[in-house]
mmCIF file of C-alpha atoms in Angstrom:
data_model
loop_
_atom_site.group_PDB
_atom_site.id
_atom_site.type_symbol
_atom_site.label_atom_id
_atom_site.label_comp_id
_atom_site.label_asym_id
_atom_site.label_seq_id
_atom_site.Cartn_x
_atom_site.Cartn_y
_atom_site.Cartn_z
ATOM 1 C CA UNK A 1 0.114 0.132 -0.170
ATOM 2 C CA UNK A 2 1.009 3.515 -0.753
ATOM 3 C CA UNK A 3 -0.005 6.908 1.061
ATOM 4 C CA UNK A 4 -1.077 9.702 -1.483
ATOM 5 C CA UNK A 5 1.155 12.643 -1.613
ATOM 6 C CA UNK A 6 4.324 10.917 -0.350
ATOM 7 C CA UNK A 7 7.787 10.399 -2.274
ATOM 8 C CA UNK A 8 8.879 6.634 -2.672
ATOM 9 C CA UNK A 9 12.381 5.883 -3.653
ATOM 10 C CA UNK A 10 13.280 2.971 -5.704
ATOM 11 C CA UNK A 11 16.384 1.284 -4.877
ATOM 12 C CA UNK A 12 17.805 -1.665 -6.941
ATOM 13 C CA UNK A 13 20.790 -2.501 -4.562
ATOM 14 C CA UNK A 14 22.499 -5.873 -6.016
ATOM 15 C CA UNK A 15 22.927 -8.914 -4.013
ATOM 16 C CA UNK A 16 26.462 -7.558 -3.384
ATOM 17 C CA UNK A 17 25.293 -3.957 -2.848
ATOM 18 C CA UNK A 18 27.837 -3.117 0.031
ATOM 19 C CA UNK A 19 30.462 -3.531 -2.782
ATOM 20 C CA UNK A 20 28.918 -2.551 -5.766
ATOM 21 C CA UNK A 21 26.307 0.178 -4.559
ATOM 22 C CA UNK A 22 22.792 0.613 -6.273
ATOM 23 C CA UNK A 23 22.075 -0.840 -9.680
ATOM 24 C CA UNK A 24 21.315 1.463 -12.644
ATOM 25 C CA UNK A 25 17.810 0.464 -14.063
ATOM 26 C CA UNK A 26 17.705 1.112 -17.761
ATOM 27 C CA UNK A 27 14.053 0.357 -18.160
ATOM 28 C CA UNK A 28 11.135 -0.869 -16.373
ATOM 29 C CA UNK A 29 7.277 -1.503 -16.502
ATOM 30 C CA UNK A 30 5.167 -0.842 -13.339
ATOM 31 C CA UNK A 31 1.779 0.121 -12.249
ATOM 32 C CA UNK A 32 -0.200 1.436 -9.431
ATOM 33 C CA UNK A 33 -3.488 -0.715 -8.717
ATOM 34 C CA UNK A 34 -6.927 0.670 -7.205
ATOM 35 C CA UNK A 35 -5.733 4.293 -7.011
ATOM 36 C CA UNK A 36 -8.387 6.494 -5.582
ATOM 37 C CA UNK A 37 -9.258 9.611 -8.185
ATOM 38 C CA UNK A 38 -7.173 12.666 -7.298
ATOM 39 C CA UNK A 39 -4.600 10.781 -5.641
ATOM 40 C CA UNK A 40 -1.035 10.707 -6.368
ATOM 41 C CA UNK A 41 2.723 9.594 -5.392
ATOM 42 C CA UNK A 42 6.006 10.731 -6.265
ATOM 43 C CA UNK A 43 8.634 8.308 -7.258
ATOM 44 C CA UNK A 44 12.404 8.948 -7.269
ATOM 45 C CA UNK A 45 15.154 7.004 -8.817
ATOM 46 C CA UNK A 46 18.926 7.458 -7.968
ATOM 47 C CA UNK A 47 20.895 7.427 -11.336
ATOM 48 C CA UNK A 48 24.353 6.238 -11.514
ATOM 49 C CA UNK A 49 25.013 7.255 -15.238
ATOM 50 C CA UNK A 50 22.921 9.884 -16.678
ATOM 51 C CA UNK A 51 21.521 9.384 -20.126
ATOM 52 C CA UNK A 52 20.740 12.303 -22.599
ATOM 53 C CA UNK A 53 17.041 12.375 -21.089
ATOM 54 C CA UNK A 54 14.403 9.994 -19.807
ATOM 55 C CA UNK A 55 10.979 8.838 -21.061
ATOM 56 C CA UNK A 56 8.298 8.200 -18.604
ATOM 57 C CA UNK A 57 5.230 7.001 -20.065
ATOM 58 C CA UNK A 58 6.087 8.359 -23.340
ATOM 59 C CA UNK A 59 6.954 11.785 -21.931
ATOM 60 C CA UNK A 60 10.252 13.003 -22.925
ATOM 61 C CA UNK A 61 10.310 16.314 -21.711
ATOM 62 C CA UNK A 62 11.803 17.526 -18.534
ATOM 63 C CA UNK A 63 9.710 19.873 -16.330
ATOM 64 C CA UNK A 64 12.778 21.882 -15.386
ATOM 65 C CA UNK A 65 11.731 21.715 -11.743
ATOM 66 C CA UNK A 66 10.467 19.044 -9.366
ATOM 67 C CA UNK A 67 6.748 17.786 -10.060
ATOM 68 C CA UNK A 68 3.979 18.992 -7.822
ATOM 69 C CA UNK A 69 0.494 17.742 -6.932
ATOM 70 C CA UNK A 70 -1.029 19.973 -9.774
ATOM 71 C CA UNK A 71 1.315 18.339 -12.530
ATOM 72 C CA UNK A 72 0.076 15.868 -15.087
ATOM 73 C CA UNK A 73 0.638 12.164 -14.725
ATOM 74 C CA UNK A 74 4.153 11.315 -15.577
ATOM 75 C CA UNK A 75 5.655 14.549 -15.357
ATOM 76 C CA UNK A 76 9.302 14.314 -14.603
ATOM 77 C CA UNK A 77 12.243 16.207 -13.579
ATOM 78 C CA UNK A 78 16.299 15.132 -13.447
ATOM 79 C CA UNK A 79 18.261 17.228 -10.649
ATOM 80 C CA UNK A 80 21.980 16.839 -12.206
ATOM 81 C CA UNK A 81 23.403 18.133 -8.985
ATOM 82 C CA UNK A 82 22.336 14.939 -7.048
ATOM 83 C CA UNK A 83 21.653 12.767 -9.908
ATOM 84 C CA UNK A 84 18.056 11.832 -8.861
ATOM 85 C CA UNK A 85 15.107 11.691 -11.121
ATOM 86 C CA UNK A 86 11.534 12.213 -9.607
ATOM 87 C CA UNK A 87 8.187 11.812 -11.380
ATOM 88 C CA UNK A 88 4.557 11.989 -10.656
ATOM 89 C CA UNK A 89 2.079 8.859 -10.838
ATOM 90 C CA UNK A 90 -1.277 10.526 -10.646
ATOM 91 C CA UNK A 91 -5.073 9.737 -10.781
ATOM 92 C CA UNK A 92 -6.065 13.271 -11.599
ATOM 93 C CA UNK A 93 -8.839 13.066 -14.416
ATOM 94 C CA UNK A 94 -9.413 9.339 -13.638
ATOM 95 C CA UNK A 95 -13.093 8.188 -13.690
ATOM 96 C CA UNK A 96 -14.949 8.323 -10.444
ATOM 97 C CA UNK A 97 -13.988 5.282 -8.137
ATOM 98 C CA UNK A 98 -10.745 3.411 -8.262
ATOM 99 C CA UNK A 99 -8.244 3.455 -11.278
ATOM 100 C CA UNK A 100 -5.200 1.355 -12.339
ATOM 101 C CA UNK A 101 -2.311 3.312 -13.321
ATOM 102 C CA UNK A 102 0.499 1.549 -15.511
ATOM 103 C CA UNK A 103 3.416 3.344 -16.980
ATOM 104 C CA UNK A 104 6.926 2.558 -18.594
ATOM 105 C CA UNK A 105 10.280 4.080 -17.819
ATOM 106 C CA UNK A 106 13.555 4.286 -19.688
ATOM 107 C CA UNK A 107 16.872 5.848 -19.771
ATOM 108 C CA UNK A 108 17.177 7.474 -23.452
ATOM 109 C CA UNK A 109 20.990 7.382 -24.215
ATOM 110 C CA UNK A 110 20.316 9.534 -27.484
ATOM 111 C CA UNK A 111 18.555 12.994 -28.043
ATOM 112 C CA UNK A 112 15.075 12.990 -29.444
ATOM 113 C CA UNK A 113 16.477 13.892 -32.867
ATOM 114 C CA UNK A 114 18.617 10.822 -33.010
ATOM 115 C CA UNK A 115 22.288 9.887 -31.839
ATOM 116 C CA UNK A 116 25.042 11.843 -33.379
ATOM 117 C CA UNK A 117 27.099 9.872 -35.598
ATOM 118 C CA UNK A 118 31.116 10.421 -35.234
ATOM 119 C CA UNK A 119 32.737 12.017 -37.986
ATOM 120 C CA UNK A 120 31.613 15.000 -40.151
ATOM 121 C CA UNK A 121 35.187 15.499 -41.955
ATOM 122 C CA UNK A 122 34.063 14.216 -45.079
ATOM 123 C CA UNK A 123 34.875 10.757 -47.062
ATOM 124 C CA UNK A 124 37.755 11.869 -48.996
ATOM 125 C CA UNK A 125 40.448 9.233 -49.545
ATOM 126 C CA UNK A 126 43.216 9.028 -46.861
ATOM 127 C CA UNK A 127 46.236 11.423 -47.175
ATOM 128 C CA UNK A 128 49.370 10.108 -48.697
ATOM 129 C CA UNK A 129 51.580 11.252 -45.919
ATOM 130 C CA UNK A 130 51.953 10.603 -42.143
ATOM 131 C CA UNK A 131 51.051 12.760 -39.158
ATOM 132 C CA UNK A 132 52.947 12.368 -35.909
ATOM 133 C CA UNK A 133 51.477 12.867 -32.517
ATOM 134 C CA UNK A 134 54.308 14.619 -31.161
ATOM 135 C CA UNK A 135 54.343 17.163 -34.172
ATOM 136 C CA UNK A 136 52.344 20.235 -33.193
ATOM 137 C CA UNK A 137 51.935 21.363 -36.933
ATOM 138 C CA UNK A 138 50.152 17.929 -37.530
ATOM 139 C CA UNK A 139 47.326 19.055 -35.211
ATOM 140 C CA UNK A 140 44.615 21.664 -36.591
ATOM 141 C CA UNK A 141 44.890 23.787 -33.239
ATOM 142 C CA UNK A 142 48.741 23.714 -33.663
ATOM 143 C CA UNK A 143 49.129 22.381 -30.390
ATOM 144 C CA UNK A 144 49.375 18.628 -29.161
ATOM 145 C CA UNK A 145 46.368 17.252 -27.267
ATOM 146 C CA UNK A 146 46.596 18.160 -23.556
ATOM 147 C CA UNK A 147 45.460 16.065 -20.555
ATOM 148 C CA UNK A 148 41.695 15.562 -20.089
ATOM 149 C CA UNK A 149 40.703 16.275 -23.915
ATOM 150 C CA UNK A 150 38.485 14.362 -26.132
ATOM 151 C CA UNK A 151 40.894 13.759 -29.064
ATOM 152 C CA UNK A 152 39.537 12.634 -32.740
ATOM 153 C CA UNK A 153 41.681 11.074 -35.544
ATOM 154 C CA UNK A 154 40.019 12.177 -38.627
ATOM 155 C CA UNK A 155 38.808 9.850 -41.275
ATOM 156 C CA UNK A 156 41.569 11.075 -43.809
ATOM 157 C CA UNK A 157 44.694 11.066 -41.323
ATOM 158 C CA UNK A 158 47.349 8.400 -40.922
ATOM 159 C CA UNK A 159 48.395 9.435 -37.340
ATOM 160 C CA UNK A 160 51.356 7.868 -35.762
ATOM 161 C CA UNK A 161 51.660 7.636 -32.029
ATOM 162 C CA UNK A 162 55.296 8.241 -31.206
ATOM 163 C CA UNK A 163 55.182 9.765 -27.610
ATOM 164 C CA UNK A 164 53.571 8.850 -24.448
ATOM 165 C CA UNK A 165 50.326 11.359 -24.223
ATOM 166 C CA UNK A 166 48.760 12.607 -21.285
ATOM 167 C CA UNK A 167 45.601 10.973 -19.918
ATOM 168 C CA UNK A 168 43.034 11.562 -22.270
ATOM 169 C CA UNK A 169 39.058 11.534 -21.783
ATOM 170 C CA UNK A 170 37.570 10.014 -25.064
ATOM 171 C CA UNK A 171 39.800 9.016 -28.058
ATOM 172 C CA UNK A 172 37.929 8.577 -31.142
ATOM 173 C CA UNK A 173 39.648 7.106 -34.246
ATOM 174 C CA UNK A 174 37.958 7.620 -37.669
ATOM 175 C CA UNK A 175 41.165 7.379 -39.603
ATOM 176 C CA UNK A 176 44.223 5.435 -38.831
ATOM 177 C CA UNK A 177 46.275 5.433 -35.660
ATOM 178 C CA UNK A 178 49.176 3.310 -35.340
ATOM 179 C CA UNK A 179 52.046 2.907 -32.529
ATOM 180 C CA UNK A 180 55.452 3.825 -33.350
ATOM 181 C CA UNK A 181 57.677 0.634 -33.342
ATOM 182 C CA UNK A 182 60.373 2.462 -32.013
ATOM 183 C CA UNK A 183 59.284 3.275 -28.262
ATOM 184 C CA UNK A 184 57.475 1.893 -25.161
ATOM 185 C CA UNK A 185 54.052 3.453 -25.448
ATOM 186 C CA UNK A 186 51.416 4.063 -22.642
ATOM 187 C CA UNK A 187 48.056 5.159 -23.843
ATOM 188 C CA UNK A 188 45.293 6.072 -21.246
ATOM 189 C CA UNK A 189 41.839 7.222 -22.020
ATOM 190 C CA UNK A 190 38.335 6.907 -20.372
ATOM 191 C CA UNK A 191 36.951 5.595 -23.514
ATOM 192 C CA UNK A 192 38.536 4.339 -27.047
ATOM 193 C CA UNK A 193 36.323 4.345 -30.099
ATOM 194 C CA UNK A 194 37.367 3.116 -33.224
ATOM 195 C CA UNK A 195 34.649 3.832 -35.649
ATOM 196 C CA UNK A 196 33.954 4.172 -39.570
ATOM 197 C CA UNK A 197 34.893 2.616 -42.825
ATOM 198 C CA UNK A 198 38.505 4.307 -42.560
ATOM 199 C CA UNK A 199 38.979 3.520 -38.785
ATOM 200 C CA UNK A 200 42.015 1.505 -38.015
ATOM 201 C CA UNK A 201 43.824 1.137 -34.542
ATOM 202 C CA UNK A 202 47.083 -0.631 -35.398
ATOM 203 C CA UNK A 203 50.000 -1.936 -33.045
ATOM 204 C CA UNK A 204 52.509 -3.746 -35.211
ATOM 205 C CA UNK A 205 51.652 -5.909 -38.297
ATOM 206 C CA UNK A 206 51.799 -9.572 -39.343
ATOM 207 C CA UNK A 207 55.072 -8.781 -41.217
ATOM 208 C CA UNK A 208 56.632 -6.586 -38.497
ATOM 209 C CA UNK A 209 55.501 -7.573 -35.015
ATOM 210 C CA UNK A 210 55.574 -4.919 -32.366
ATOM 211 C CA UNK A 211 58.572 -5.536 -30.223
ATOM 212 C CA UNK A 212 58.375 -2.850 -27.423
ATOM 213 C CA UNK A 213 55.923 -2.770 -24.632
ATOM 214 C CA UNK A 214 52.490 -1.189 -25.225
ATOM 215 C CA UNK A 215 49.938 -0.569 -22.471
ATOM 216 C CA UNK A 216 46.350 0.517 -23.090
ATOM 217 C CA UNK A 217 44.768 1.677 -20.128
ATOM 218 C CA UNK A 218 41.221 2.249 -19.684
ATOM 219 C CA UNK A 219 39.755 4.547 -16.945
ATOM 220 C CA UNK A 220 36.501 5.713 -15.466
ATOM 221 C CA UNK A 221 33.578 4.485 -13.185
ATOM 222 C CA UNK A 222 30.009 3.637 -13.637
ATOM 223 C CA UNK A 223 28.994 7.435 -13.109
ATOM 224 C CA UNK A 224 30.461 8.650 -16.263
ATOM 225 C CA UNK A 225 28.128 9.496 -18.876
ATOM 226 C CA UNK A 226 27.970 6.967 -21.856
ATOM 227 C CA UNK A 227 28.518 7.637 -25.533
ATOM 228 C CA UNK A 228 25.572 6.215 -27.637
ATOM 229 C CA UNK A 229 25.775 5.384 -31.278
ATOM 230 C CA UNK A 230 22.301 4.213 -31.491
ATOM 231 C CA UNK A 231 19.665 3.542 -28.659
ATOM 232 C CA UNK A 232 20.916 0.158 -28.242
ATOM 233 C CA UNK A 233 24.715 0.462 -29.077
ATOM 234 C CA UNK A 234 26.079 2.562 -26.066
ATOM 235 C CA UNK A 235 29.802 2.753 -25.241
ATOM 236 C CA UNK A 236 30.685 3.346 -21.445
ATOM 237 C CA UNK A 237 33.749 4.088 -19.578
ATOM 238 C CA UNK A 238 36.640 1.750 -19.690
ATOM 239 C CA UNK A 239 35.727 0.554 -22.948
ATOM 240 C CA UNK A 240 37.389 -0.068 -26.051
ATOM 241 C CA UNK A 241 34.545 0.146 -28.834
ATOM 242 C CA UNK A 242 35.537 -1.401 -31.957
ATOM 243 C CA UNK A 243 33.403 -0.552 -35.296
ATOM 244 C CA UNK A 244 36.166 -0.439 -37.403
ATOM 245 C CA UNK A 245 39.452 -2.381 -37.653
ATOM 246 C CA UNK A 246 41.413 -3.379 -34.409
ATOM 247 C CA UNK A 247 44.806 -5.020 -35.113
ATOM 248 C CA UNK A 248 47.360 -5.998 -32.387
ATOM 249 C CA UNK A 249 50.428 -7.932 -33.277
ATOM 250 C CA UNK A 250 52.882 -8.714 -30.330
ATOM 251 C CA UNK A 251 55.931 -10.891 -29.845
ATOM 252 C CA UNK A 252 55.290 -14.470 -30.319
ATOM 253 C CA UNK A 253 56.296 -16.589 -27.268
ATOM 254 C CA UNK A 254 57.518 -20.083 -27.673
ATOM 255 C CA UNK A 255 55.478 -21.385 -24.688
ATOM 256 C CA UNK A 256 52.282 -19.804 -23.688
ATOM 257 C CA UNK A 257 50.870 -22.931 -21.963
ATOM 258 C CA UNK A 258 52.213 -25.957 -20.572
ATOM 259 C CA UNK A 259 51.685 -28.214 -17.223
ATOM 260 C CA UNK A 260 53.530 -29.254 -14.124
ATOM 261 C CA UNK A 261 56.144 -31.926 -14.479
ATOM 262 C CA UNK A 262 55.973 -32.429 -10.619
ATOM 263 C CA UNK A 263 53.881 -31.752 -7.635
ATOM 264 C CA UNK A 264 54.144 -27.885 -6.435
ATOM 265 C CA UNK A 265 53.239 -27.433 -2.718
ATOM 266 C CA UNK A 266 52.264 -24.448 -0.805
ATOM 267 C CA UNK A 267 55.338 -22.725 0.149
ATOM 268 C CA UNK A 268 57.486 -23.733 -2.706
ATOM 269 C CA UNK A 269 59.788 -21.349 -4.403
ATOM 270 C CA UNK A 270 59.913 -23.125 -7.654
ATOM 271 C CA UNK A 271 57.929 -25.372 -10.266
ATOM 272 C CA UNK A 272 58.919 -27.813 -12.423
ATOM 273 C CA UNK A 273 57.244 -27.893 -15.977
ATOM 274 C CA UNK A 274 56.778 -30.556 -18.826
ATOM 275 C CA UNK A 275 57.028 -30.184 -22.553
ATOM 276 C CA UNK A 276 59.243 -28.073 -24.834
ATOM 277 C CA UNK A 277 61.665 -25.517 -23.188
ATOM 278 C CA UNK A 278 59.992 -22.354 -21.996
ATOM 279 C CA UNK A 279 61.410 -18.870 -23.278
ATOM 280 C CA UNK A 280 60.317 -16.969 -20.176
ATOM 281 C CA UNK A 281 62.300 -14.266 -18.653
ATOM 282 C CA UNK A 282 62.679 -12.858 -15.075
ATOM 283 C CA UNK A 283 59.600 -10.626 -14.295
ATOM 284 C CA UNK A 284 57.078 -12.475 -16.304
ATOM 285 C CA UNK A 285 53.689 -13.401 -14.694
ATOM 286 C CA UNK A 286 52.295 -16.826 -14.827
ATOM 287 C CA UNK A 287 49.251 -18.406 -13.477
ATOM 288 C CA UNK A 288 48.974 -21.997 -12.021
ATOM 289 C CA UNK A 289 45.734 -23.843 -12.370
ATOM 290 C CA UNK A 290 44.024 -25.187 -9.306
ATOM 291 C CA UNK A 291 44.197 -28.968 -8.859
ATOM 292 C CA UNK A 292 41.449 -29.428 -6.299
ATOM 293 C CA UNK A 293 37.660 -28.718 -6.174
ATOM 294 C CA UNK A 294 38.201 -24.924 -5.493
ATOM 295 C CA UNK A 295 38.644 -23.235 -8.542
ATOM 296 C CA UNK A 296 39.950 -20.115 -6.447
ATOM 297 C CA UNK A 297 43.052 -21.710 -5.320
ATOM 298 C CA UNK A 298 44.918 -20.793 -8.239
ATOM 299 C CA UNK A 299 48.508 -18.988 -7.929
ATOM 300 C CA UNK A 300 49.529 -15.766 -9.822
ATOM 301 C CA UNK A 301 53.554 -15.810 -9.642
ATOM 302 C CA UNK A 302 56.329 -13.673 -11.045
ATOM 303 C CA UNK A 303 59.298 -15.528 -12.565
ATOM 304 C CA UNK A 304 62.652 -14.861 -10.977
ATOM 305 C CA UNK A 305 64.534 -17.122 -13.020
ATOM 306 C CA UNK A 306 64.707 -20.219 -15.251
ATOM 307 C CA UNK A 307 67.081 -23.341 -15.403
ATOM 308 C CA UNK A 308 67.225 -26.444 -17.304
ATOM 309 C CA UNK A 309 68.581 -29.204 -15.206
ATOM 310 C CA UNK A 310 67.584 -32.096 -17.849
ATOM 311 C CA UNK A 311 65.069 -34.614 -18.026
ATOM 312 C CA UNK A 312 63.763 -34.158 -14.349
ATOM 313 C CA UNK A 313 62.392 -30.859 -15.525
ATOM 314 C CA UNK A 314 62.149 -30.901 -19.460
ATOM 315 C CA UNK A 315 60.390 -27.375 -19.821
ATOM 316 C CA UNK A 316 62.558 -26.079 -17.281
ATOM 317 C CA UNK A 317 63.059 -25.252 -13.528
ATOM 318 C CA UNK A 318 61.116 -21.976 -12.805
ATOM 319 C CA UNK A 319 62.333 -20.043 -9.775
ATOM 320 C CA UNK A 320 59.446 -17.894 -8.143
ATOM 321 C CA UNK A 321 59.815 -14.238 -6.504
ATOM 322 C CA UNK A 322 57.408 -15.512 -3.845
ATOM 323 C CA UNK A 323 56.380 -18.939 -2.449
ATOM 324 C CA UNK A 324 53.217 -20.645 -3.713
ATOM 325 C CA UNK A 325 50.121 -20.131 -1.670
ATOM 326 C CA UNK A 326 48.333 -23.299 -2.564
ATOM 327 C CA UNK A 327 49.109 -27.016 -3.460
ATOM 328 C CA UNK A 328 49.169 -27.995 -7.107
ATOM 329 C CA UNK A 329 49.061 -31.795 -7.307
ATOM 330 C CA UNK A 330 49.402 -34.161 -10.205
ATOM 331 C CA UNK A 331 46.976 -36.960 -10.198
ATOM 332 C CA UNK A 332 47.286 -40.198 -11.934
ATOM 333 C CA UNK A 333 44.705 -43.218 -12.490
ATOM 334 C CA UNK A 334 44.081 -46.232 -14.380
ATOM 335 C CA UNK A 335 40.664 -47.041 -16.037
ATOM 336 C CA UNK A 336 39.773 -50.368 -17.840
ATOM 337 C CA UNK A 337 37.052 -52.652 -18.423
ATOM 338 C CA UNK A 338 36.534 -56.461 -17.364
ATOM 339 C CA UNK A 339 34.558 -59.307 -18.552
ATOM 340 C CA UNK A 340 33.537 -62.192 -16.168
ATOM 341 C CA UNK A 341 33.944 -65.767 -17.559
ATOM 342 C CA UNK A 342 33.267 -68.155 -14.911
ATOM 343 C CA UNK A 343 35.416 -67.526 -11.564
ATOM 344 C CA UNK A 344 38.080 -65.590 -13.939
ATOM 345 C CA UNK A 345 38.104 -61.814 -14.682
ATOM 346 C CA UNK A 346 39.495 -61.051 -17.747
ATOM 347 C CA UNK A 347 40.855 -57.134 -18.562
ATOM 348 C CA UNK A 348 39.857 -56.395 -22.063
ATOM 349 C CA UNK A 349 41.398 -52.841 -22.126
ATOM 350 C CA UNK A 350 43.044 -50.193 -19.786
ATOM 351 C CA UNK A 351 44.211 -46.433 -20.075
ATOM 352 C CA UNK A 352 46.667 -44.629 -17.836
ATOM 353 C CA UNK A 353 45.776 -41.052 -17.336
ATOM 354 C CA UNK A 354 47.709 -38.260 -15.923
ATOM 355 C CA UNK A 355 46.118 -35.105 -14.663
ATOM 356 C CA UNK A 356 48.486 -32.011 -14.167
ATOM 357 C CA UNK A 357 47.630 -28.485 -13.570
ATOM 358 C CA UNK A 358 48.059 -26.197 -16.249
ATOM 359 C CA UNK A 359 50.736 -23.126 -16.045
ATOM 360 C CA UNK A 360 49.906 -20.350 -18.380
ATOM 361 C CA UNK A 361 52.085 -17.382 -19.240
ATOM 362 C CA UNK A 362 50.142 -14.193 -18.469
ATOM 363 C CA UNK A 363 52.836 -11.615 -19.696
ATOM 364 C CA UNK A 364 52.474 -10.000 -23.275
ATOM 365 C CA UNK A 365 54.290 -7.120 -24.714
ATOM 366 C CA UNK A 366 50.895 -5.451 -25.674
ATOM 367 C CA UNK A 367 48.119 -5.100 -22.762
ATOM 368 C CA UNK A 368 44.852 -3.563 -22.639
ATOM 369 C CA UNK A 369 44.045 -3.040 -18.710
ATOM 370 C CA UNK A 370 41.613 -1.357 -16.643
ATOM 371 C CA UNK A 371 42.684 1.590 -14.557
ATOM 372 C CA UNK A 372 42.435 1.018 -10.616
ATOM 373 C CA UNK A 373 42.706 4.446 -9.489
ATOM 374 C CA UNK A 374 40.657 7.401 -8.047
ATOM 375 C CA UNK A 375 38.442 7.406 -11.285
ATOM 376 C CA UNK A 376 37.130 3.973 -10.393
ATOM 377 C CA UNK A 377 38.333 0.257 -9.792
ATOM 378 C CA UNK A 378 37.879 -2.753 -11.982
ATOM 379 C CA UNK A 379 36.730 -4.839 -9.286
ATOM 380 C CA UNK A 380 33.714 -2.320 -8.284
ATOM 381 C CA UNK A 381 32.883 -0.515 -11.452
ATOM 382 C CA UNK A 382 33.779 -3.314 -14.289
ATOM 383 C CA UNK A 383 34.101 -2.270 -17.676
ATOM 384 C CA UNK A 384 31.455 0.007 -19.532
#
């Protein structure tokens, strides 16, 4: 039951609400039943990521002020200071007696006129020369982009990223952006959008793999305003949206996955791996899979050194920078089938099976990571 004239706050807290906070509801259908004529209530939502506007029962126009009892059914107002939406559900004008009030609500990411399409710089052929991010003359403003800016690589451009730029807001690639093969590069932005028929985001190539270190860091949190390409195609924070071409060619490694050759116990400072010789280096990160029923009993470790003592460790003896936190055990068993002939059992076939925990190389020279900083953590905010 509800009381006429009161304000009710709808809170969709997740099952892990203490950690993640309230959920942001994109749309709903709801109703009030047997509402007396002339009665009304106000409904309030806390909005995490504000859209372009709201649609409450096909009403898409903000009152510009909080609704009052005299306002029409489904009138609404969004307070962009407190990030709260308030609307009125009213039986004013209803037939005498009781009335059922139903309505729909949705967040609308695009303006009523439609979503803006990235671009607008024409569809001419690509330029026959390269621009360089570090060169001021190659930017229309005559200056290199600064921290916090929205940066657009126009569709006709062929831009080489040859410096470590400051942290950007949104990077929109309509043309060609490629990383210089000569330096380590760190690119940080809240969102990267690669969009259009000329759009290419390139790091290395199939014939010339990238040998330096490239780190693409995505920042932001759930409260950031998303970028909408259509009503159903919305790119949020910590997002790499590819509506063009993305090609990343990093260094090939001889061994990316292998298995333990011997049991590895909690507290051990080394592991013995099977298979071909690994090409792992000091500082590389590995994951060792769980061997029991608890999938969380894996280990993330850093390589300290690698030696090759011989057949006892065919893939290598890997020294670790810190001891293992869990046991990783090899299991072997034999299975077969028997038939009974009188008092004699005859084995028809048998098979010996060895189950050994996997060891994976996590380190790569091209990485896409989520920023864990004051702008928002991956564990709490996820990816947009």
